[in-house]
């Protein structure tokens, strides 16, 4: 199976963006960072987003709301629980093990058996039965099909990333819940294997023998553990590179969020020399050190806004001295972390 640059219609994503904006998410800021300068004002019915940008939007909504479901579910999940799922699945030695681990830990997170692994004659299937899942948009059948299609792509990318490419070798067919129609659903152009329509559940059907092969050593660059979205986006970017419309600052902030804070490594990931990277940032009026600092304190603000204690935030950001963190945060924001958290709590109450 070969990867291609896959896009989705912006109109399909709009209801998700509207819901996020109503919850206080800076949706226009998210779209601007993606290079979509018209934002929500765009009216072109054929406007498209690259698939990886759809997941970037989901990730940014999830971070803003501290909700791993990105407001697709009525039952929220703490964003960092994605790290736990990946950490468990990353211990797998075969694709089959990774499938079982993901199914078990997704179920643990959601509190119900929506995911399972079924082994049949010569195949192993990752099954997603979301018929009783508490989706926020249950009344919108087409949107639910879109979300389900993209969920299956996300799970496959996770499995392919965790198995260092074995999932791509092993995939044989993809059953979907939506019925066959003449209307193109561009997200499903991602697949190079047969699609089966009108099935009771979503499935990823893999060759069993390949699924039981030992996973090769995983590439150093592919070991991002900043949650599920970071891993899927990184995997899609590496498999289907394309011209990135975002500013260098936005691209670097994304890499720094994945704990890639070495300037030489960042330059390598972006395909430029360190000197060129510095010139590009100078053109944008920033420097690399400031972006690293901005990323750290953006994360601190999010955590404090979502009720984390100062000591918890300090530990997350790897500050060994809480007093040093207090000084650095006050220099950044003009408030101590405790004052900022109190202010954020009052704003939420209003």
GROMACS .gro file of N, CA, C and O in nm, residues 29-150:
model
  488
   29UNK      N    1  -0.755   3.124   1.531
   29UNK     CA    2  -0.610   3.114   1.553
   29UNK      C    3  -0.556   2.981   1.504
   29UNK      O    4  -0.448   2.975   1.445
   30UNK      N    5  -0.632   2.873   1.526
   30UNK     CA    6  -0.590   2.740   1.479
   30UNK      C    7  -0.580   2.740   1.327
   30UNK      O    8  -0.481   2.693   1.270
   31UNK      N    9  -0.682   2.794   1.260
   31UNK     CA   10  -0.683   2.795   1.114
   31UNK      C   11  -0.574   2.885   1.057
   31UNK      O   12  -0.511   2.854   0.956
   32UNK      N   13  -0.549   2.998   1.125
   32UNK     CA   14  -0.444   3.089   1.079
   32UNK      C   15  -0.307   3.022   1.086
   32UNK      O   16  -0.225   3.036   0.996
   33UNK      N   17  -0.283   2.945   1.194
   33UNK     CA   18  -0.154   2.875   1.206
   33UNK      C   19  -0.136   2.770   1.096
   33UNK      O   20  -0.025   2.732   1.062
   34UNK      N   21  -0.248   2.721   1.042
   34UNK     CA   22  -0.242   2.624   0.933
   34UNK      C   23  -0.228   2.692   0.797
   34UNK      O   24  -0.220   2.624   0.694
   35UNK      N   25  -0.223   2.824   0.796
   35UNK     CA   26  -0.211   2.896   0.671
   35UNK      C   27  -0.344   2.921   0.603
   35UNK      O   28  -0.348   2.963   0.487
   36UNK      N   29  -0.455   2.899   0.673
   36UNK     CA   30  -0.590   2.920   0.617
   36UNK      C   31  -0.636   3.060   0.658
   36UNK      O   32  -0.710   3.078   0.755
   37UNK      N   33  -0.591   3.159   0.585
   37UNK     CA   34  -0.607   3.298   0.629
   37UNK      C   35  -0.753   3.342   0.630
   37UNK      O   36  -0.790   3.432   0.705
   38UNK      N   37  -0.838   3.279   0.549
   38UNK     CA   38  -0.980   3.319   0.548
   38UNK      C   39  -1.056   3.261   0.667
   38UNK      O   40  -1.166   3.305   0.699
   39UNK      N   41  -0.996   3.161   0.732
   39UNK     CA   42  -1.058   3.102   0.849
   39UNK      C   43  -1.199   3.053   0.824
   39UNK      O   44  -1.232   2.998   0.719
   40UNK      N   45  -1.287   3.077   0.920
   40UNK     CA   46  -1.425   3.031   0.911
   40UNK      C   47  -1.507   3.113   0.812
   40UNK      O   48  -1.621   3.079   0.781
   41UNK      N   49  -1.450   3.222   0.763
   41UNK     CA   50  -1.523   3.307   0.669
   41UNK      C   51  -1.527   3.247   0.528
   41UNK      O   52  -1.605   3.292   0.444
   42UNK      N   53  -1.444   3.148   0.502
   42UNK     CA   54  -1.437   3.088   0.369
   42UNK      C   55  -1.571   3.026   0.331
   42UNK      O   56  -1.636   2.961   0.412
   43UNK      N   57  -1.612   3.048   0.206
   43UNK     CA   58  -1.742   2.998   0.159
   43UNK      C   59  -1.730   2.902   0.042
   43UNK      O   60  -1.832   2.849  -0.004
   44UNK      N   61  -1.610   2.879  -0.008
   44UNK     CA   62  -1.590   2.791  -0.122
   44UNK      C   63  -1.629   2.648  -0.083
   44UNK      O   64  -1.565   2.588   0.003
   45UNK      N   65  -1.733   2.589  -0.146
   45UNK     CA   66  -1.776   2.454  -0.107
   45UNK      C   67  -1.673   2.346  -0.141
   45UNK      O   68  -1.680   2.235  -0.088
   46UNK      N   69  -1.576   2.378  -0.228
   46UNK     CA   70  -1.474   2.282  -0.267
   46UNK      C   71  -1.343   2.301  -0.192
   46UNK      O   72  -1.243   2.235  -0.223
   47UNK      N   73  -1.342   2.391  -0.095
   47UNK     CA   74  -1.220   2.414  -0.019
   47UNK      C   75  -1.180   2.286   0.055
   47UNK      O   76  -1.264   2.217   0.113
   48UNK      N   77  -1.050   2.258   0.055
   48UNK     CA   78  -1.002   2.133   0.113
   48UNK      C   79  -0.895   2.155   0.218
   48UNK      O   80  -0.827   2.258   0.220
   49UNK      N   81  -0.885   2.057   0.305
   49UNK     CA   82  -0.779   2.048   0.405
   49UNK      C   83  -0.701   1.920   0.380
   49UNK      O   84  -0.762   1.816   0.350
   50UNK      N   85  -0.569   1.924   0.395
   50UNK     CA   86  -0.496   1.799   0.394
   50UNK      C   87  -0.538   1.718   0.518
   50UNK      O   88  -0.571   1.774   0.622
   51UNK      N   89  -0.536   1.587   0.504
   51UNK     CA   90  -0.579   1.501   0.613
   51UNK      C   91  -0.500   1.528   0.740
   51UNK      O   92  -0.556   1.532   0.850
   52UNK      N   93  -0.369   1.550   0.725
   52UNK     CA   94  -0.286   1.575   0.843
   52UNK      C   95  -0.329   1.705   0.913
   52UNK      O   96  -0.319   1.716   1.036
   53UNK      N   97  -0.381   1.803   0.834
   53UNK     CA   98  -0.427   1.927   0.896
   53UNK      C   99  -0.559   1.907   0.971
   53UNK      O  100  -0.586   1.976   1.070
   54UNK      N  101  -0.641   1.813   0.925
   54UNK     CA  102  -0.761   1.779   1.002
   54UNK      C  103  -0.722   1.727   1.141
   54UNK      O  104  -0.782   1.765   1.242
   55UNK      N  105  -0.618   1.643   1.146
   55UNK     CA  106  -0.574   1.592   1.276
   55UNK      C  107  -0.505   1.700   1.358
   55UNK      O  108  -0.513   1.699   1.481
   56UNK      N  109  -0.440   1.795   1.291
   56UNK     CA  110  -0.382   1.909   1.365
   56UNK      C  111  -0.493   1.990   1.430
   56UNK      O  112  -0.480   2.035   1.544
   57UNK      N  113  -0.603   2.010   1.357
   57UNK     CA  114  -0.717   2.082   1.414
   57UNK      C  115  -0.772   2.006   1.534
   57UNK      O  116  -0.798   2.065   1.640
   58UNK      N  117  -0.790   1.876   1.520
   58UNK     CA  118  -0.839   1.796   1.633
   58UNK      C  119  -0.744   1.806   1.752
   58UNK      O  120  -0.788   1.821   1.866
   59UNK      N  121  -0.614   1.797   1.724
   59UNK     CA  122  -0.516   1.805   1.834
   59UNK      C  123  -0.525   1.938   1.907
   59UNK      O  124  -0.525   1.943   2.031
   60UNK      N  125  -0.534   2.049   1.831
   60UNK     CA  126  -0.536   2.181   1.894
   60UNK      C  127  -0.664   2.202   1.975
   60UNK      O  128  -0.662   2.264   2.081
   61UNK      N  129  -0.776   2.149   1.924
   61UNK     CA  130  -0.901   2.156   2.002
   61UNK      C  131  -0.886   2.074   2.130
   61UNK      O  132  -0.925   2.116   2.239
   62UNK      N  133  -0.829   1.954   2.116
   62UNK     CA  134  -0.810   1.867   2.232
   62UNK      C  135  -0.722   1.934   2.337
   62UNK      O  136  -0.751   1.928   2.458
   63UNK      N  137  -0.615   1.999   2.294
   63UNK     CA  138  -0.527   2.068   2.388
   63UNK      C  139  -0.598   2.184   2.455
   63UNK      O  140  -0.585   2.204   2.576
   64UNK      N  141  -0.672   2.261   2.376
   64UNK     CA  142  -0.740   2.379   2.432
   64UNK      C  143  -0.842   2.341   2.538
   64UNK      O  144  -0.858   2.411   2.638
   65UNK      N  145  -0.913   2.230   2.514
   65UNK     CA  146  -1.020   2.189   2.605
   65UNK      C  147  -0.978   2.082   2.704
   65UNK      O  148  -1.057   2.038   2.787
   66UNK      N  149  -0.849   2.038   2.696
   66UNK     CA  150  -0.801   1.928   2.778
   66UNK      C  151  -0.892   1.807   2.763
   66UNK      O  152  -0.931   1.742   2.859
   67UNK      N  153  -0.925   1.777   2.636
   67UNK     CA  154  -1.019   1.670   2.606
   67UNK      C  155  -0.967   1.591   2.485
   67UNK      O  156  -0.967   1.642   2.373
   68UNK      N  157  -0.921   1.469   2.509
   68UNK     CA  158  -0.863   1.388   2.403
   68UNK      C  159  -0.960   1.364   2.288
   68UNK      O  160  -0.919   1.345   2.174
   69UNK      N  161  -1.091   1.366   2.314
   69UNK     CA  162  -1.189   1.342   2.207
   69UNK      C  163  -1.209   1.465   2.118
   69UNK      O  164  -1.281   1.457   2.018
   70UNK      N  165  -1.146   1.578   2.153
   70UNK     CA  166  -1.158   1.702   2.076
   70UNK      C  167  -1.305   1.743   2.062
   70UNK      O  168  -1.349   1.791   1.958
   71UNK      N  169  -1.380   1.720   2.166
   71UNK     CA  170  -1.523   1.757   2.176
   71UNK      C  171  -1.611   1.676   2.080
   71UNK      O  172  -1.724   1.714   2.050
   72UNK      N  173  -1.563   1.563   2.031
   72UNK     CA  174  -1.648   1.477   1.950
   72UNK      C  175  -1.737   1.391   2.037
   72UNK      O  176  -1.839   1.339   1.992
   73UNK      N  177  -1.698   1.374   2.164
   73UNK     CA  178  -1.775   1.293   2.257
   73UNK      C  179  -1.837   1.382   2.364
   73UNK      O  180  -1.781   1.486   2.401
   74UNK      N  181  -1.952   1.339   2.416
   74UNK     CA  182  -2.012   1.410   2.529
   74UNK      C  183  -1.941   1.376   2.659
   74UNK      O  184  -1.962   1.442   2.760
   75UNK      N  185  -1.857   1.272   2.655
   75UNK     CA  186  -1.780   1.233   2.773
   75UNK      C  187  -1.634   1.270   2.748
   75UNK      O  188  -1.568   1.211   2.663
   76UNK      N  189  -1.582   1.369   2.818
   76UNK     CA  190  -1.447   1.417   2.792
   76UNK      C  191  -1.342   1.322   2.849
   76UNK      O  192  -1.367   1.248   2.944
   77UNK      N  193  -1.224   1.327   2.789
   77UNK     CA  194  -1.109   1.249   2.834
   77UNK      C  195  -0.991   1.342   2.850
   77UNK      O  196  -0.966   1.426   2.763
   78UNK      N  197  -0.918   1.331   2.960
   78UNK     CA  198  -0.801   1.414   2.980
   78UNK      C  199  -0.703   1.393   2.865
   78UNK      O  200  -0.671   1.280   2.829
   79UNK      N  201  -0.655   1.504   2.809
   79UNK     CA  202  -0.573   1.498   2.688
   79UNK      C  203  -0.452   1.406   2.704
   79UNK      O  204  -0.421   1.327   2.616
   80UNK      N  205  -0.383   1.414   2.814
   80UNK     CA  206  -0.258   1.338   2.832
   80UNK      C  207  -0.281   1.188   2.848
   80UNK      O  208  -0.185   1.111   2.852
   81UNK      N  209  -0.408   1.143   2.857
   81UNK     CA  210  -0.429   0.999   2.863
   81UNK      C  211  -0.383   0.932   2.734
   81UNK      O  212  -0.356   0.812   2.733
   82UNK      N  213  -0.372   1.009   2.625
   82UNK     CA  214  -0.319   0.954   2.501
   82UNK      C  215  -0.177   0.904   2.518
   82UNK      O  216  -0.137   0.803   2.457
   83UNK      N  217  -0.099   0.972   2.601
   83UNK     CA  218   0.038   0.928   2.628
   83UNK      C  219   0.039   0.789   2.690
   83UNK      O  220   0.125   0.705   2.660
   84UNK      N  221  -0.056   0.766   2.781
   84UNK     CA  222  -0.062   0.636   2.849
   84UNK      C  223  -0.089   0.524   2.750
   84UNK      O  224  -0.025   0.419   2.753
   85UNK      N  225  -0.185   0.547   2.659
   85UNK     CA  226  -0.219   0.446   2.559
   85UNK      C  227  -0.097   0.412   2.473
   85UNK      O  228  -0.065   0.295   2.449
   86UNK      N  229  -0.028   0.517   2.425
   86UNK     CA  230   0.089   0.495   2.340
   86UNK      C  231   0.200   0.425   2.416
   86UNK      O  232   0.266   0.334   2.364
   87UNK      N  233   0.223   0.464   2.540
   87UNK     CA  234   0.329   0.402   2.619
   87UNK      C  235   0.305   0.253   2.637
   87UNK      O  236   0.400   0.173   2.633
   88UNK      N  237   0.179   0.213   2.654
   88UNK     CA  238   0.149   0.071   2.670
   88UNK      C  239   0.166  -0.004   2.538
   88UNK      O  240   0.229  -0.110   2.533
   89UNK      N  241   0.113   0.053   2.430
   89UNK     CA  242   0.120  -0.015   2.300
   89UNK      C  243   0.262  -0.022   2.248
   89UNK      O  244   0.298  -0.114   2.174
   90UNK      N  245   0.346   0.073   2.288
   90UNK     CA  246   0.483   0.078   2.239
   90UNK      C  247   0.568  -0.038   2.292
   90UNK      O  248   0.675  -0.065   2.240
   91UNK      N  249   0.518  -0.107   2.391
   91UNK     CA  250   0.591  -0.222   2.444
   91UNK      C  251   0.564  -0.349   2.362
   91UNK      O  252   0.624  -0.453   2.387
   92UNK      N  253   0.473  -0.340   2.264
   92UNK     CA  254   0.436  -0.457   2.184
   92UNK      C  255   0.552  -0.502   2.097
   92UNK      O  256   0.628  -0.420   2.045
   93UNK      N  257   0.560  -0.633   2.075
   93UNK     CA  258   0.665  -0.687   1.990
   93UNK      C  259   0.612  -0.734   1.855
   93UNK      O  260   0.688  -0.770   1.767
   94UNK      N  261   0.481  -0.737   1.837
   94UNK     CA  262   0.421  -0.770   1.708
   94UNK      C  263   0.305  -0.674   1.681
   94UNK      O  264   0.253  -0.609   1.774
   95UNK      N  265   0.263  -0.665   1.556
   95UNK     CA  266   0.146  -0.586   1.521
   95UNK      C  267   0.023  -0.640   1.594
   95UNK      O  268  -0.061  -0.563   1.642
   96UNK      N  269   0.013  -0.771   1.604
   96UNK     CA  270  -0.100  -0.833   1.674
   96UNK      C  271  -0.106  -0.786   1.819
   96UNK      O  272  -0.212  -0.750   1.871
   97UNK      N  273   0.009  -0.784   1.885
   97UNK     CA  274   0.015  -0.736   2.024
   97UNK      C  275  -0.028  -0.589   2.033
   97UNK      O  276  -0.099  -0.550   2.125
   98UNK      N  277   0.018  -0.508   1.936
   98UNK     CA  278  -0.017  -0.365   1.936
   98UNK      C  279  -0.167  -0.345   1.919
   98UNK      O  280  -0.227  -0.258   1.983
   99UNK      N  281  -0.230  -0.426   1.833
   99UNK     CA  282  -0.375  -0.417   1.813
   99UNK      C  283  -0.448  -0.447   1.943
   99UNK      O  284  -0.541  -0.375   1.982
  100UNK      N  285  -0.409  -0.554   2.008
  100UNK     CA  286  -0.475  -0.593   2.133
  100UNK      C  287  -0.455  -0.485   2.240
  100UNK      O  288  -0.548  -0.448   2.312
  101UNK      N  289  -0.332  -0.431   2.247
  101UNK     CA  290  -0.303  -0.327   2.346
  101UNK      C  291  -0.386  -0.202   2.322
  101UNK      O  292  -0.446  -0.147   2.415
  102UNK      N  293  -0.391  -0.157   2.196
  102UNK     CA  294  -0.471  -0.037   2.167
  102UNK      C  295  -0.619  -0.060   2.199
  102UNK      O  296  -0.683   0.026   2.260
  103UNK      N  297  -0.673  -0.175   2.159
  103UNK     CA  298  -0.814  -0.204   2.185
  103UNK      C  299  -0.843  -0.201   2.336
  103UNK      O  300  -0.938  -0.138   2.382
  104UNK      N  301  -0.758  -0.270   2.413
  104UNK     CA  302  -0.779  -0.277   2.558
  104UNK      C  303  -0.771  -0.141   2.623
  104UNK      O  304  -0.855  -0.106   2.708
  105UNK      N  305  -0.671  -0.062   2.585
  105UNK     CA  306  -0.651   0.065   2.654
  105UNK      C  307  -0.746   0.174   2.605
  105UNK      O  308  -0.783   0.264   2.681
  106UNK      N  309  -0.788   0.169   2.477
  106UNK     CA  310  -0.896   0.258   2.434
  106UNK      C  311  -1.023   0.228   2.514
  106UNK      O  312  -1.094   0.319   2.558
  107UNK      N  313  -1.054   0.100   2.531
  107UNK     CA  314  -1.173   0.063   2.609
  107UNK      C  315  -1.162   0.109   2.753
  107UNK      O  316  -1.260   0.154   2.813
  108UNK      N  317  -1.043   0.097   2.807
  108UNK     CA  318  -1.020   0.141   2.945
  108UNK      C  319  -1.045   0.291   2.958
  108UNK      O  320  -1.110   0.337   3.052
  109UNK      N  321  -0.997   0.367   2.860
  109UNK     CA  322  -1.016   0.512   2.862
  109UNK      C  323  -1.164   0.549   2.853
  109UNK      O  324  -1.213   0.635   2.925
  110UNK      N  325  -1.235   0.484   2.760
  110UNK     CA  326  -1.374   0.522   2.732
  110UNK      C  327  -1.475   0.453   2.824
  110UNK      O  328  -1.592   0.488   2.826
  111UNK      N  329  -1.430   0.352   2.898
  111UNK     CA  330  -1.517   0.287   2.994
  111UNK      C  331  -1.620   0.194   2.934
  111UNK      O  332  -1.724   0.168   2.995
  112UNK      N  333  -1.593   0.144   2.813
  112UNK     CA  334  -1.686   0.050   2.748
  112UNK      C  335  -1.611  -0.023   2.636
  112UNK      O  336  -1.515   0.029   2.581
  113UNK      N  337  -1.656  -0.144   2.599
  113UNK     CA  338  -1.585  -0.226   2.499
  113UNK      C  339  -1.619  -0.188   2.355
  113UNK      O  340  -1.679  -0.267   2.281
  114UNK      N  341  -1.581  -0.067   2.315
  114UNK     CA  342  -1.608  -0.024   2.178
  114UNK      C  343  -1.512  -0.087   2.078
  114UNK      O  344  -1.540  -0.090   1.958
  115UNK      N  345  -1.396  -0.134   2.125
  115UNK     CA  346  -1.292  -0.186   2.037
  115UNK      C  347  -1.261  -0.331   2.071
  115UNK      O  348  -1.264  -0.371   2.189
  116UNK      N  349  -1.230  -0.409   1.969
  116UNK     CA  350  -1.194  -0.549   1.991
  116UNK      C  351  -1.104  -0.596   1.878
  116UNK      O  352  -1.090  -0.528   1.775
  117UNK      N  353  -1.042  -0.712   1.897
  117UNK     CA  354  -0.959  -0.774   1.793
  117UNK      C  355  -1.016  -0.912   1.766
  117UNK      O  356  -1.036  -0.991   1.859
  118UNK      N  357  -1.048  -0.939   1.638
  118UNK     CA  358  -1.106  -1.067   1.600
  118UNK      C  359  -1.012  -1.140   1.505
  118UNK      O  360  -0.971  -1.086   1.403
  119UNK      N  361  -0.978  -1.262   1.539
  119UNK     CA  362  -0.889  -1.344   1.456
  119UNK      C  363  -0.973  -1.446   1.380
  119UNK      O  364  -1.058  -1.515   1.438
  120UNK      N  365  -0.954  -1.452   1.248
  120UNK     CA  366  -1.025  -1.548   1.163
  120UNK      C  367  -0.928  -1.625   1.078
  120UNK      O  368  -0.807  -1.626   1.105
  121UNK      N  369  -0.976  -1.687   0.973
  121UNK     CA  370  -0.891  -1.769   0.885
  121UNK      C  371  -0.794  -1.680   0.808
  121UNK      O  372  -0.832  -1.614   0.711
  122UNK      N  373  -0.671  -1.676   0.855
  122UNK     CA  374  -0.566  -1.603   0.785
  122UNK      C  375  -0.567  -1.453   0.806
  122UNK      O  376  -0.490  -1.382   0.741
  123UNK      N  377  -0.654  -1.403   0.894
  123UNK     CA  378  -0.656  -1.259   0.914
  123UNK      C  379  -0.679  -1.224   1.060
  123UNK      O  380  -0.725  -1.307   1.140
  124UNK      N  381  -0.647  -1.099   1.093
  124UNK     CA  382  -0.676  -1.044   1.225
  124UNK      C  383  -0.734  -0.905   1.205
  124UNK      O  384  -0.678  -0.824   1.130
  125UNK      N  385  -0.849  -0.878   1.266
  125UNK     CA  386  -0.920  -0.753   1.241
  125UNK      C  387  -0.929  -0.669   1.368
  125UNK      O  388  -0.965  -0.720   1.475
  126UNK      N  389  -0.895  -0.541   1.355
  126UNK     CA  390  -0.921  -0.444   1.461
  126UNK      C  391  -1.061  -0.390   1.436
  126UNK      O  392  -1.088  -0.330   1.332
  127UNK      N  393  -1.151  -0.411   1.531
  127UNK     CA  394  -1.293  -0.379   1.512
  127UNK      C  395  -1.331  -0.260   1.600
  127UNK      O  396  -1.301  -0.258   1.720
  128UNK      N  397  -1.397  -0.160   1.540
  128UNK     CA  398  -1.449  -0.045   1.615
  128UNK      C  399  -1.601  -0.044   1.601
  128UNK      O  400  -1.655  -0.016   1.493
  129UNK      N  401  -1.670  -0.076   1.708
  129UNK     CA  402  -1.816  -0.074   1.710
  129UNK      C  403  -1.859   0.046   1.794
  129UNK      O  404  -1.865   0.040   1.917
  130UNK      N  405  -1.888   0.158   1.727
  130UNK     CA  406  -1.921   0.281   1.799
  130UNK      C  407  -2.071   0.309   1.798
  130UNK      O  408  -2.114   0.424   1.815
  131UNK      N  409  -2.152   0.206   1.782
  131UNK     CA  410  -2.297   0.225   1.772
  131UNK      C  411  -2.357   0.286   1.898
  131UNK      O  412  -2.462   0.352   1.892
  132UNK      N  413  -2.294   0.264   2.014
  132UNK     CA  414  -2.346   0.322   2.138
  132UNK      C  415  -2.253   0.430   2.195
  132UNK      O  416  -2.271   0.474   2.308
  133UNK      N  417  -2.154   0.471   2.115
  133UNK     CA  418  -2.059   0.572   2.164
  133UNK      C  419  -2.131   0.706   2.179
  133UNK      O  420  -2.213   0.743   2.094
  134UNK      N  421  -2.102   0.781   2.286
  134UNK     CA  422  -2.176   0.906   2.311
  134UNK      C  423  -2.127   1.024   2.227
  134UNK      O  424  -2.078   1.125   2.277
  135UNK      N  425  -2.140   1.012   2.095
  135UNK     CA  426  -2.099   1.120   2.005
  135UNK      C  427  -2.184   1.244   2.029
  135UNK      O  428  -2.306   1.237   2.049
  136UNK      N  429  -2.121   1.359   2.019
  136UNK     CA  430  -2.191   1.486   2.035
  136UNK      C  431  -2.279   1.518   1.915
  136UNK      O  432  -2.377   1.592   1.925
  137UNK      N  433  -2.245   1.460   1.798
  137UNK     CA  434  -2.317   1.493   1.674
  137UNK      C  435  -2.398   1.373   1.623
  137UNK      O  436  -2.406   1.349   1.504
  138UNK      N  437  -2.458   1.297   1.713
  138UNK     CA  438  -2.527   1.174   1.674
  138UNK      C  439  -2.637   1.196   1.571
  138UNK      O  440  -2.667   1.108   1.491
  139UNK      N  441  -2.697   1.315   1.572
  139UNK     CA  442  -2.809   1.344   1.481
  139UNK      C  443  -2.762   1.363   1.337
  139UNK      O  444  -2.844   1.358   1.244
  140UNK      N  445  -2.635   1.388   1.317
  140UNK     CA  446  -2.581   1.418   1.183
  140UNK      C  447  -2.512   1.293   1.129
  140UNK      O  448  -2.394   1.269   1.153
  141UNK      N  449  -2.586   1.212   1.053
  141UNK     CA  450  -2.536   1.082   1.007
  141UNK      C  451  -2.412   1.097   0.920
  141UNK      O  452  -2.314   1.023   0.937
  142UNK      N  453  -2.413   1.191   0.827
  142UNK     CA  454  -2.298   1.207   0.737
  142UNK      C  455  -2.174   1.250   0.814
  142UNK      O  456  -2.063   1.201   0.788
  143UNK      N  457  -2.190   1.340   0.912
  143UNK     CA  458  -2.075   1.381   0.993
  143UNK      C  459  -2.022   1.263   1.073
  143UNK      O  460  -1.901   1.244   1.086
  144UNK      N  461  -2.112   1.178   1.125
  144UNK     CA  462  -2.068   1.062   1.200
  144UNK      C  463  -1.991   0.964   1.112
  144UNK      O  464  -1.893   0.903   1.155
  145UNK      N  465  -2.034   0.949   0.986
  145UNK     CA  466  -1.959   0.864   0.894
  145UNK      C  467  -1.821   0.923   0.867
  145UNK      O  468  -1.721   0.850   0.861
  146UNK      N  469  -1.815   1.055   0.850
  146UNK     CA  470  -1.687   1.122   0.827
  146UNK      C  471  -1.593   1.100   0.946
  146UNK      O  472  -1.476   1.064   0.930
  147UNK      N  473  -1.645   1.122   1.067
  147UNK     CA  474  -1.564   1.103   1.188
  147UNK      C  475  -1.518   0.958   1.199
  147UNK      O  476  -1.402   0.930   1.231
  148UNK      N  477  -1.607   0.862   1.168
  148UNK     CA  478  -1.570   0.720   1.175
  148UNK      C  479  -1.465   0.683   1.072
  148UNK      O  480  -1.369   0.610   1.103
  149UNK      N  481  -1.479   0.735   0.949
  149UNK     CA  482  -1.379   0.709   0.846
  149UNK      C  483  -1.241   0.758   0.891
  149UNK      O  484  -1.140   0.688   0.876
  150UNK      N  485  -1.238   0.881   0.944
  150UNK     CA  486  -1.110   0.940   0.987
  150UNK      C  487  -1.054   0.871   1.110
  150UNK      O  488  -0.932   0.861   1.127
   0.00000   0.00000   0.00000
